[in-house]
Amino acid sequence: MAGLDELKRGATVKGILPDGFITVVDVSWIGSVAIELTYKDSKGKPANELIYRDRESDLEIVESGKPWSFDGDSDLFRLVSEAHRIRLAYLFDPLLAVHTSLVDPLPPIVIGGALIVPAGLLMRLNGGQTATLQAKETKRVEMVAMRAAVAAEQKLDNAFPGKLSAGA
């Protein structure tokens, strides 16, 4: 609680405006029961208001400081900055979904009695795996399977309409 006589030029006061602080520009006394207060709101817009002693209980002089400080919650800052980093990561890493997904490499496939083990699975079992190699291996397995299917169909004298290719 602040009295009307405590309002001086440059003071920051809470309670004049319902949504924020004001900075006192000038105070003119009108008798002993009221003042004419000239102030600027938080956006810098000047205003003028008559304040009576019955509003003293609403007024509070606040300590004005810098508009920024370093005394915030560091854990919350770290969490928010990591969220922003993840939100913007796709701009710098076009394979972000592949790097962060939990997709396993293809399992071994039996084609025409032969066991085809994808190179990506072998590399993963041996301790190394990259998303690029996994994508290349998926394409290779699709091509091997397609060639085997085409060869089997040709043995049966089935005709194929045009050229075939694996994936897009």
CSV table of N, CA and C in Angstrom, one decimal:
chain,number,residue,atom,x,y,z
A,1,MET,N,0.8,-1.2,0.0
A,1,MET,CA,0.0,0.0,0.0
A,1,MET,C,0.9,1.2,0.0
A,2,ALA,N,0.5,2.2,-0.8
A,2,ALA,CA,1.3,3.4,-0.9
A,2,ALA,C,0.4,4.6,-0.7
A,3,GLY,N,0.8,5.6,0.0
A,3,GLY,CA,0.1,6.8,0.1
A,3,GLY,C,0.2,7.7,-1.1
A,4,LEU,N,-0.7,8.7,-1.2
A,4,LEU,CA,-0.6,9.6,-2.3
A,4,LEU,C,0.6,10.5,-2.3
A,5,ASP,N,1.1,10.7,-1.0
A,5,ASP,CA,2.3,11.6,-0.9
A,5,ASP,C,3.6,10.8,-1.3
A,6,GLU,N,3.5,9.5,-1.5
A,6,GLU,CA,4.7,8.8,-1.9
A,6,GLU,C,4.9,8.7,-3.4
A,7,LEU,N,3.9,9.2,-4.1
A,7,LEU,CA,3.9,9.1,-5.6
A,7,LEU,C,4.8,10.3,-6.1
A,8,LYS,N,6.0,10.0,-6.6
A,8,LYS,CA,6.9,10.9,-7.1
A,8,LYS,C,7.2,10.7,-8.6
A,9,ARG,N,7.8,11.7,-9.3
A,9,ARG,CA,8.2,11.5,-10.7
A,9,ARG,C,9.1,10.3,-10.8
A,10,GLY,N,8.8,9.5,-11.9
A,10,GLY,CA,9.7,8.3,-12.2
A,10,GLY,C,9.3,7.1,-11.4
A,11,ALA,N,8.4,7.2,-10.5
A,11,ALA,CA,8.0,6.0,-9.7
A,11,ALA,C,7.2,5.0,-10.6
A,12,THR,N,7.3,3.8,-10.4
A,12,THR,CA,6.5,2.8,-11.1
A,12,THR,C,5.4,2.3,-10.1
A,13,VAL,N,4.2,2.4,-10.5
A,13,VAL,CA,3.0,2.2,-9.6
A,13,VAL,C,2.1,1.1,-10.2
A,14,LYS,N,1.7,0.2,-9.3
A,14,LYS,CA,0.7,-0.8,-9.7
A,14,LYS,C,-0.6,-0.4,-9.0
A,15,GLY,N,-1.7,-0.6,-9.8
A,15,GLY,CA,-3.0,-0.4,-9.2
A,15,GLY,C,-3.8,0.8,-9.8
A,16,ILE,N,-3.2,1.6,-10.6
A,16,ILE,CA,-3.9,2.6,-11.3
A,16,ILE,C,-4.7,2.0,-12.5
A,17,LEU,N,-4.0,1.2,-13.3
A,17,LEU,CA,-4.6,0.5,-14.4
A,17,LEU,C,-4.8,-0.9,-14.0
A,18,PRO,N,-5.9,-1.5,-14.4
A,18,PRO,CA,-6.1,-2.9,-14.0
A,18,PRO,C,-5.2,-4.0,-14.7
A,19,ASP,N,-4.6,-3.6,-15.8
A,19,ASP,CA,-3.8,-4.6,-16.5
A,19,ASP,C,-2.3,-4.4,-16.5
A,20,GLY,N,-1.8,-3.5,-15.7
A,20,GLY,CA,-0.3,-3.3,-15.7
A,20,GLY,C,0.2,-2.2,-14.8
A,21,PHE,N,1.4,-1.8,-15.1
A,21,PHE,CA,2.1,-0.8,-14.3
A,21,PHE,C,2.1,0.6,-15.1
A,22,ILE,N,2.3,1.6,-14.3
A,22,ILE,CA,2.4,3.0,-14.9
A,22,ILE,C,3.6,3.6,-14.4
A,23,THR,N,4.2,4.6,-15.1
A,23,THR,CA,5.3,5.4,-14.7
A,23,THR,C,4.8,6.8,-14.4
A,24,VAL,N,5.0,7.3,-13.3
A,24,VAL,CA,4.5,8.7,-12.9
A,24,VAL,C,5.4,9.7,-13.6
A,25,VAL,N,4.7,10.6,-14.3
A,25,VAL,CA,5.3,11.7,-15.0
A,25,VAL,C,5.2,13.0,-14.2
A,26,ASP,N,4.0,13.2,-13.6
A,26,ASP,CA,3.9,14.4,-12.8
A,26,ASP,C,2.8,14.2,-11.8
A,27,VAL,N,2.9,14.9,-10.6
A,27,VAL,CA,1.9,14.8,-9.6
A,27,VAL,C,1.5,16.3,-9.2
A,28,SER,N,0.2,16.6,-9.3
A,28,SER,CA,-0.2,18.0,-8.8
A,28,SER,C,-1.3,17.8,-7.7
A,29,TRP,N,-1.1,18.4,-6.6
A,29,TRP,CA,-2.0,18.2,-5.5
A,29,TRP,C,-3.2,19.1,-5.7
A,30,ILE,N,-4.4,18.6,-5.4
A,30,ILE,CA,-5.6,19.4,-5.4
A,30,ILE,C,-6.1,19.3,-4.0
A,31,GLY,N,-5.8,20.4,-3.2
A,31,GLY,CA,-6.2,20.3,-1.8
A,31,GLY,C,-5.3,19.3,-1.1
A,32,SER,N,-5.9,18.6,-0.1
A,32,SER,CA,-5.2,17.6,0.6
A,32,SER,C,-5.8,16.2,0.5
A,33,VAL,N,-6.8,16.1,-0.4
A,33,VAL,CA,-7.5,14.9,-0.5
A,33,VAL,C,-7.4,14.2,-1.9
A,34,ALA,N,-6.8,14.9,-2.8
A,34,ALA,CA,-6.7,14.4,-4.2
A,34,ALA,C,-5.5,14.9,-4.9
A,35,ILE,N,-5.1,14.1,-5.9
A,35,ILE,CA,-4.0,14.5,-6.8
A,35,ILE,C,-4.4,14.4,-8.2
A,36,GLU,N,-3.8,15.2,-9.1
A,36,GLU,CA,-3.9,15.0,-10.5
A,36,GLU,C,-2.7,14.3,-10.9
A,37,LEU,N,-2.8,13.0,-11.4
A,37,LEU,CA,-1.7,12.2,-11.7
A,37,LEU,C,-1.5,12.1,-13.2
A,38,THR,N,-0.4,12.5,-13.7
A,38,THR,CA,0.0,12.4,-15.1
A,38,THR,C,1.0,11.2,-15.2
A,39,TYR,N,0.6,10.2,-16.1
A,39,TYR,CA,1.5,9.0,-16.1
A,39,TYR,C,1.6,8.5,-17.6
A,40,LYS,N,2.5,7.5,-17.8
A,40,LYS,CA,2.6,6.8,-19.0
A,40,LYS,C,2.3,5.3,-18.7
A,41,ASP,N,1.5,4.7,-19.5
A,41,ASP,CA,1.3,3.3,-19.3
A,41,ASP,C,2.5,2.4,-19.8
A,42,SER,N,2.4,1.1,-19.8
A,42,SER,CA,3.5,0.3,-20.2
A,42,SER,C,3.8,0.4,-21.7
A,43,LYS,N,2.9,0.9,-22.5
A,43,LYS,CA,3.2,1.1,-23.9
A,43,LYS,C,3.7,2.5,-24.2
A,44,GLY,N,3.8,3.3,-23.2
A,44,GLY,CA,4.3,4.7,-23.4
A,44,GLY,C,3.2,5.7,-23.7
A,45,LYS,N,2.0,5.3,-23.6
A,45,LYS,CA,0.9,6.2,-23.9
A,45,LYS,C,0.6,7.1,-22.7
A,46,PRO,N,0.6,8.4,-22.8
A,46,PRO,CA,0.4,9.3,-21.7
A,46,PRO,C,-1.1,9.4,-21.3
A,47,ALA,N,-1.4,9.6,-20.0
A,47,ALA,CA,-2.8,9.7,-19.6
A,47,ALA,C,-2.7,10.6,-18.3
A,48,ASN,N,-3.9,11.0,-18.0
A,48,ASN,CA,-4.1,11.9,-16.8
A,48,ASN,C,-5.3,11.4,-16.0
A,49,GLU,N,-5.2,11.4,-14.7
A,49,GLU,CA,-6.3,10.9,-13.9
A,49,GLU,C,-6.3,11.5,-12.5
A,50,LEU,N,-7.5,11.7,-12.0
A,50,LEU,CA,-7.7,12.3,-10.6
A,50,LEU,C,-7.7,11.1,-9.7
A,51,ILE,N,-6.9,11.1,-8.6
A,51,ILE,CA,-6.8,10.0,-7.7
A,51,ILE,C,-7.1,10.6,-6.3
A,52,TYR,N,-8.1,10.0,-5.6
A,52,TYR,CA,-8.5,10.4,-4.3
A,52,TYR,C,-7.9,9.5,-3.2
A,53,ARG,N,-7.9,10.0,-2.0
A,53,ARG,CA,-7.3,9.2,-0.9
A,53,ARG,C,-7.9,7.9,-0.7
A,54,ASP,N,-9.2,7.7,-1.0
A,54,ASP,CA,-9.8,6.4,-0.8
A,54,ASP,C,-9.3,5.3,-1.7
A,55,ARG,N,-8.5,5.7,-2.7
A,55,ARG,CA,-7.8,4.7,-3.6
A,55,ARG,C,-6.4,4.3,-3.2
A,56,GLU,N,-5.9,4.9,-2.0
A,56,GLU,CA,-4.6,4.6,-1.6
A,56,GLU,C,-4.3,3.1,-1.3
A,57,SER,N,-5.3,2.4,-0.9
A,57,SER,CA,-5.2,1.0,-0.6
A,57,SER,C,-4.9,0.2,-1.8
A,58,ASP,N,-5.3,0.7,-3.0
A,58,ASP,CA,-5.1,-0.1,-4.2
A,58,ASP,C,-3.8,0.2,-4.8
A,59,LEU,N,-3.1,1.2,-4.4
A,59,LEU,CA,-1.8,1.6,-5.0
A,59,LEU,C,-0.6,0.9,-4.4
A,60,GLU,N,0.3,0.5,-5.2
A,60,GLU,CA,1.5,-0.1,-4.7
A,60,GLU,C,2.7,0.4,-5.6
A,61,ILE,N,3.7,0.9,-4.9
A,61,ILE,CA,4.9,1.3,-5.6
A,61,ILE,C,5.8,0.1,-5.8
A,62,VAL,N,6.2,-0.2,-7.0
A,62,VAL,CA,7.0,-1.4,-7.3
A,62,VAL,C,8.4,-0.9,-7.6
A,63,GLU,N,9.4,-1.7,-7.3
A,63,GLU,CA,10.8,-1.4,-7.6
A,63,GLU,C,11.0,-1.7,-9.1
A,64,SER,N,11.3,-0.6,-9.8
A,64,SER,CA,11.5,-0.8,-11.2
A,64,SER,C,13.0,-1.3,-11.5
A,65,GLY,N,13.0,-2.2,-12.4
A,65,GLY,CA,14.3,-2.8,-12.7
A,65,GLY,C,14.5,-2.9,-14.2
A,66,LYS,N,15.4,-3.7,-14.6
A,66,LYS,CA,15.6,-3.9,-16.1
A,66,LYS,C,14.5,-4.8,-16.6
A,67,PRO,N,14.2,-4.7,-17.9
A,67,PRO,CA,13.1,-5.5,-18.4
A,67,PRO,C,13.5,-7.0,-18.6
A,68,TRP,N,14.7,-7.3,-18.3
A,68,TRP,CA,15.2,-8.7,-18.4
A,68,TRP,C,16.1,-9.0,-17.3
A,69,SER,N,16.2,-10.3,-16.9
A,69,SER,CA,17.1,-10.7,-15.9
A,69,SER,C,17.5,-12.1,-16.1
A,70,PHE,N,18.5,-12.6,-15.3
A,70,PHE,CA,18.9,-14.0,-15.5
A,70,PHE,C,18.6,-14.9,-14.3
A,71,ASP,N,17.5,-14.5,-13.6
A,71,ASP,CA,17.2,-15.3,-12.4
A,71,ASP,C,16.0,-16.2,-12.6
A,72,GLY,N,15.7,-16.6,-13.9
A,72,GLY,CA,14.6,-17.5,-14.2
A,72,GLY,C,15.0,-19.0,-13.9
A,73,ASP,N,14.0,-19.8,-14.1
A,73,ASP,CA,14.2,-21.3,-13.8
A,73,ASP,C,15.1,-21.9,-15.0
A,74,SER,N,16.3,-22.3,-14.6
A,74,SER,CA,17.2,-22.8,-15.6
A,74,SER,C,16.7,-24.2,-16.2
A,75,ASP,N,16.1,-25.0,-15.4
A,75,ASP,CA,15.6,-26.3,-15.9
A,75,ASP,C,14.4,-26.1,-16.9
A,76,LEU,N,13.6,-25.1,-16.7
A,76,LEU,CA,12.5,-24.8,-17.6
A,76,LEU,C,13.1,-24.2,-18.9
A,77,PHE,N,14.1,-23.3,-18.8
A,77,PHE,CA,14.8,-22.8,-19.9
A,77,PHE,C,15.4,-23.9,-20.8
A,78,ARG,N,16.0,-24.8,-20.2
A,78,ARG,CA,16.7,-25.9,-20.9
A,78,ARG,C,15.6,-26.8,-21.6
A,79,LEU,N,14.5,-27.0,-21.0
A,79,LEU,CA,13.4,-27.8,-21.6
A,79,LEU,C,12.8,-27.1,-22.8
A,80,VAL,N,12.5,-25.8,-22.6
A,80,VAL,CA,12.0,-25.0,-23.7
A,80,VAL,C,12.9,-24.9,-24.9
A,81,SER,N,14.2,-24.7,-24.6
A,81,SER,CA,15.2,-24.6,-25.7
A,81,SER,C,15.3,-25.9,-26.4
A,82,GLU,N,15.3,-27.0,-25.7
A,82,GLU,CA,15.3,-28.3,-26.4
A,82,GLU,C,14.1,-28.6,-27.2
A,83,ALA,N,12.9,-28.1,-26.8
A,83,ALA,CA,11.7,-28.3,-27.6
A,83,ALA,C,11.8,-27.5,-28.8
A,84,HIS,N,12.3,-26.2,-28.8
A,84,HIS,CA,12.5,-25.4,-30.0
A,84,HIS,C,13.5,-26.1,-30.9
A,85,ARG,N,14.6,-26.7,-30.4
A,85,ARG,CA,15.6,-27.3,-31.2
A,85,ARG,C,15.0,-28.5,-32.0
A,86,ILE,N,14.2,-29.3,-31.3
A,86,ILE,CA,13.5,-30.4,-31.9
A,86,ILE,C,12.5,-29.9,-33.0
A,87,ARG,N,11.8,-28.9,-32.6
A,87,ARG,CA,10.8,-28.4,-33.6
A,87,ARG,C,11.5,-27.9,-34.9
A,88,LEU,N,12.7,-27.3,-34.8
A,88,LEU,CA,13.3,-26.8,-36.0
A,88,LEU,C,14.4,-27.7,-36.6
A,89,ALA,N,14.5,-28.9,-36.0
A,89,ALA,CA,15.6,-29.8,-36.5
A,89,ALA,C,15.4,-30.3,-37.9
A,90,TYR,N,14.2,-30.4,-38.4
A,90,TYR,CA,14.0,-30.8,-39.8
A,90,TYR,C,14.6,-29.9,-40.8
A,91,LEU,N,14.8,-28.6,-40.4
A,91,LEU,CA,15.4,-27.7,-41.4
A,91,LEU,C,16.8,-28.0,-41.7
A,92,PHE,N,17.5,-28.6,-40.7
A,92,PHE,CA,18.9,-28.9,-40.8
A,92,PHE,C,19.2,-30.4,-41.1
A,93,ASP,N,18.3,-31.2,-40.9
A,93,ASP,CA,18.5,-32.7,-41.1
A,93,ASP,C,17.3,-33.2,-41.9
A,94,PRO,N,17.5,-33.4,-43.2
A,94,PRO,CA,16.3,-33.9,-44.0
A,94,PRO,C,16.0,-35.4,-43.6
A,95,LEU,N,16.9,-36.1,-43.0
A,95,LEU,CA,16.6,-37.5,-42.6
A,95,LEU,C,16.2,-37.6,-41.2
A,96,LEU,N,15.7,-36.5,-40.6
A,96,LEU,CA,15.4,-36.5,-39.2
A,96,LEU,C,14.5,-37.7,-38.7
A,97,ALA,N,13.4,-37.9,-39.5
A,97,ALA,CA,12.5,-39.0,-39.2
A,97,ALA,C,13.2,-40.3,-39.2
A,98,VAL,N,14.1,-40.5,-40.1
A,98,VAL,CA,14.8,-41.8,-40.2
A,98,VAL,C,15.7,-42.0,-39.0
A,99,HIS,N,16.4,-40.9,-38.6
A,99,HIS,CA,17.4,-40.9,-37.5
A,99,HIS,C,16.7,-41.1,-36.2
A,100,THR,N,15.5,-40.6,-36.0
A,100,THR,CA,14.9,-40.6,-34.7
A,100,THR,C,13.8,-41.7,-34.6
A,101,SER,N,13.6,-42.4,-35.7
A,101,SER,CA,12.6,-43.5,-35.6
A,101,SER,C,13.1,-44.8,-35.0
A,102,LEU,N,12.3,-45.6,-34.6
A,102,LEU,CA,12.7,-46.9,-34.0
A,102,LEU,C,12.4,-48.0,-35.0
A,103,VAL,N,12.6,-47.8,-36.3
A,103,VAL,CA,12.3,-48.8,-37.3
A,103,VAL,C,13.5,-49.7,-37.4
A,104,ASP,N,13.3,-51.0,-37.3
A,104,ASP,CA,14.3,-52.0,-37.4
A,104,ASP,C,14.6,-52.3,-38.8
A,105,PRO,N,15.8,-52.8,-39.1
A,105,PRO,CA,16.1,-53.3,-40.5
A,105,PRO,C,15.2,-54.5,-40.9
A,106,LEU,N,15.2,-54.7,-42.2
A,106,LEU,CA,14.4,-55.8,-42.7
A,106,LEU,C,14.8,-57.2,-42.1
A,107,PRO,N,13.9,-58.1,-41.8
A,107,PRO,CA,14.3,-59.4,-41.4
A,107,PRO,C,14.8,-60.2,-42.6
A,108,PRO,N,15.5,-61.3,-42.3
A,108,PRO,CA,16.0,-62.2,-43.4
A,108,PRO,C,14.8,-62.7,-44.2
A,109,ILE,N,15.0,-62.8,-45.5
A,109,ILE,CA,13.9,-63.2,-46.4
A,109,ILE,C,14.3,-64.4,-47.2
A,110,VAL,N,13.4,-65.4,-47.4
A,110,VAL,CA,13.7,-66.6,-48.2
A,110,VAL,C,13.0,-66.4,-49.5
A,111,ILE,N,13.9,-66.3,-50.6
A,111,ILE,CA,13.4,-66.2,-52.0
A,111,ILE,C,13.9,-67.3,-52.8
A,112,GLY,N,13.1,-68.1,-53.3
A,112,GLY,CA,13.5,-69.3,-54.2
A,112,GLY,C,14.4,-70.2,-53.5
A,113,GLY,N,14.2,-70.5,-52.2
A,113,GLY,CA,15.0,-71.4,-51.5
A,113,GLY,C,16.3,-70.8,-50.9
A,114,ALA,N,16.6,-69.5,-51.3
A,114,ALA,CA,17.9,-68.9,-50.8
A,114,ALA,C,17.5,-67.9,-49.7
A,115,LEU,N,18.4,-67.9,-48.7
A,115,LEU,CA,18.2,-67.0,-47.6
A,115,LEU,C,18.9,-65.7,-47.9
A,116,ILE,N,18.1,-64.6,-48.0
A,116,ILE,CA,18.7,-63.3,-48.2
A,116,ILE,C,18.7,-62.5,-46.9
A,117,VAL,N,19.9,-62.2,-46.4
A,117,VAL,CA,20.0,-61.4,-45.2
A,117,VAL,C,20.4,-60.0,-45.5
A,118,PRO,N,19.6,-59.0,-45.2
A,118,PRO,CA,19.9,-57.7,-45.6
A,118,PRO,C,21.2,-57.2,-44.9
A,119,ALA,N,22.0,-56.5,-45.7
A,119,ALA,CA,23.3,-56.0,-45.2
A,119,ALA,C,23.1,-55.1,-43.9
A,120,GLY,N,22.0,-54.4,-43.9
A,120,GLY,CA,21.7,-53.5,-42.8
A,120,GLY,C,21.6,-54.3,-41.5
A,121,LEU,N,20.9,-55.5,-41.6
A,121,LEU,CA,20.7,-56.3,-40.4
A,121,LEU,C,22.1,-56.9,-40.0
A,122,LEU,N,22.9,-57.3,-40.9
A,122,LEU,CA,24.2,-57.8,-40.6
A,122,LEU,C,25.1,-56.7,-39.9
A,123,MET,N,25.0,-55.5,-40.5
A,123,MET,CA,25.8,-54.4,-39.9
A,123,MET,C,25.3,-54.1,-38.5
A,124,ARG,N,24.0,-54.1,-38.3
A,124,ARG,CA,23.4,-53.8,-36.9
A,124,ARG,C,23.8,-54.9,-35.9
A,125,LEU,N,23.8,-56.2,-36.4
A,125,LEU,CA,24.2,-57.2,-35.5
A,125,LEU,C,25.7,-57.2,-35.2
A,126,ASN,N,26.5,-56.6,-36.1
A,126,ASN,CA,27.9,-56.5,-35.9
A,126,ASN,C,28.3,-55.1,-35.2
A,127,GLY,N,27.3,-54.3,-34.9
A,127,GLY,CA,27.5,-53.1,-34.1
A,127,GLY,C,27.5,-51.8,-34.8
A,128,GLY,N,27.3,-51.7,-36.1
A,128,GLY,CA,27.2,-50.5,-36.8
A,128,GLY,C,26.0,-50.4,-37.8
A,129,GLN,N,25.3,-49.3,-37.8
A,129,GLN,CA,24.1,-49.2,-38.7
A,129,GLN,C,23.9,-47.7,-39.0
A,130,THR,N,23.7,-47.4,-40.2
A,130,THR,CA,23.3,-46.0,-40.6
A,130,THR,C,22.0,-46.1,-41.4
A,131,ALA,N,21.3,-45.0,-41.4
A,131,ALA,CA,20.0,-45.0,-42.0
A,131,ALA,C,20.2,-45.0,-43.6
A,132,THR,N,21.2,-44.4,-44.1
A,132,THR,CA,21.5,-44.4,-45.5
A,132,THR,C,21.7,-45.8,-46.0
A,133,LEU,N,22.5,-46.6,-45.3
A,133,LEU,CA,22.7,-48.0,-45.7
A,133,LEU,C,21.5,-48.8,-45.6
A,134,GLN,N,20.7,-48.6,-44.6
A,134,GLN,CA,19.4,-49.3,-44.5
A,134,GLN,C,18.5,-49.0,-45.7
A,135,ALA,N,18.4,-47.8,-46.1
A,135,ALA,CA,17.6,-47.4,-47.2
A,135,ALA,C,18.1,-48.1,-48.5
A,136,LYS,N,19.4,-48.1,-48.7
A,136,LYS,CA,20.0,-48.7,-49.9
A,136,LYS,C,19.7,-50.2,-49.8
A,137,GLU,N,19.8,-50.8,-48.6
A,137,GLU,CA,19.6,-52.3,-48.5
A,137,GLU,C,18.1,-52.6,-48.8
A,138,THR,N,17.2,-51.8,-48.4
A,138,THR,CA,15.8,-52.0,-48.7
A,138,THR,C,15.6,-52.1,-50.2
A,139,LYS,N,16.2,-51.1,-50.9
A,139,LYS,CA,16.0,-51.1,-52.3
A,139,LYS,C,16.7,-52.3,-53.0
A,140,ARG,N,17.8,-52.8,-52.5
A,140,ARG,CA,18.5,-54.0,-53.0
A,140,ARG,C,17.6,-55.2,-52.8
A,141,VAL,N,17.1,-55.3,-51.6
A,141,VAL,CA,16.2,-56.5,-51.4
A,141,VAL,C,15.0,-56.5,-52.2
A,142,GLU,N,14.4,-55.3,-52.4
A,142,GLU,CA,13.2,-55.2,-53.3
A,142,GLU,C,13.6,-55.6,-54.8
A,143,MET,N,14.8,-55.2,-55.2
A,143,MET,CA,15.2,-55.6,-56.6
A,143,MET,C,15.4,-57.1,-56.7
A,144,VAL,N,16.1,-57.7,-55.7
A,144,VAL,CA,16.3,-59.1,-55.8
A,144,VAL,C,15.0,-59.9,-55.8
A,145,ALA,N,14.1,-59.5,-55.0
A,145,ALA,CA,12.8,-60.1,-54.9
A,145,ALA,C,12.0,-60.0,-56.2
A,146,MET,N,12.1,-58.8,-56.8
A,146,MET,CA,11.4,-58.5,-58.1
A,146,MET,C,12.0,-59.4,-59.2
A,147,ARG,N,13.4,-59.5,-59.3
A,147,ARG,CA,14.0,-60.3,-60.3
A,147,ARG,C,13.6,-61.8,-60.1
A,148,ALA,N,13.6,-62.2,-58.9
A,148,ALA,CA,13.2,-63.6,-58.7
A,148,ALA,C,11.8,-63.9,-59.1
A,149,ALA,N,10.9,-62.9,-58.8
A,149,ALA,CA,9.5,-63.1,-59.2
A,149,ALA,C,9.3,-63.0,-60.7
A,150,VAL,N,10.1,-62.1,-61.4
A,150,VAL,CA,10.0,-62.1,-62.9
A,150,VAL,C,10.6,-63.3,-63.5
A,151,ALA,N,11.7,-63.9,-63.0
A,151,ALA,CA,12.2,-65.1,-63.5
A,151,ALA,C,11.2,-66.3,-63.3
A,152,ALA,N,10.6,-66.3,-62.2
A,152,ALA,CA,9.6,-67.4,-62.0
A,152,ALA,C,8.4,-67.3,-62.9
A,153,GLU,N,8.0,-66.1,-63.1
A,153,GLU,CA,6.9,-65.9,-64.1
A,153,GLU,C,7.3,-66.2,-65.5
A,154,GLN,N,8.5,-65.9,-65.9
A,154,GLN,CA,9.0,-66.1,-67.2
A,154,GLN,C,9.1,-67.6,-67.5
A,155,LYS,N,9.5,-68.4,-66.4
A,155,LYS,CA,9.5,-69.9,-66.6
A,155,LYS,C,8.1,-70.4,-66.8
A,156,LEU,N,7.1,-69.7,-66.3
A,156,LEU,CA,5.7,-70.2,-66.5
A,156,LEU,C,5.1,-69.6,-67.7
A,157,ASP,N,5.9,-68.9,-68.5
A,157,ASP,CA,5.5,-68.2,-69.8
A,157,ASP,C,4.4,-67.2,-69.5
A,158,ASN,N,4.4,-66.5,-68.5
A,158,ASN,CA,3.5,-65.4,-68.2
A,158,ASN,C,4.1,-64.1,-68.8
A,159,ALA,N,3.3,-63.3,-69.5
A,159,ALA,CA,3.8,-62.1,-70.0
A,159,ALA,C,3.7,-61.0,-69.0
A,160,PHE,N,4.6,-60.0,-69.0
A,160,PHE,CA,4.6,-58.9,-68.2
A,160,PHE,C,4.3,-57.6,-69.0
A,161,PRO,N,3.4,-56.8,-68.6
A,161,PRO,CA,3.1,-55.5,-69.3
A,161,PRO,C,4.2,-54.5,-69.1
A,162,GLY,N,5.1,-54.3,-70.0
A,162,GLY,CA,6.1,-53.2,-70.0
A,162,GLY,C,7.2,-53.5,-69.0
A,163,LYS,N,7.9,-52.4,-68.6
A,163,LYS,CA,9.1,-52.4,-67.8
A,163,LYS,C,8.7,-52.3,-66.3
A,164,LEU,N,9.4,-53.1,-65.4
A,164,LEU,CA,9.1,-53.1,-64.0
A,164,LEU,C,10.3,-52.4,-63.3
A,165,SER,N,10.0,-51.7,-62.2
A,165,SER,CA,11.0,-51.1,-61.4
A,165,SER,C,10.6,-51.2,-59.9
A,166,ALA,N,11.6,-51.2,-59.1
A,166,ALA,CA,11.3,-51.3,-57.6
A,166,ALA,C,11.1,-49.9,-57.0
A,167,GLY,N,10.0,-49.7,-56.4
A,167,GLY,CA,9.7,-48.5,-55.6
A,167,GLY,C,9.8,-47.2,-56.4
A,168,ALA,N,9.5,-46.1,-55.8
A,168,ALA,CA,9.6,-44.8,-56.4
A,168,ALA,C,10.8,-44.1,-56.0
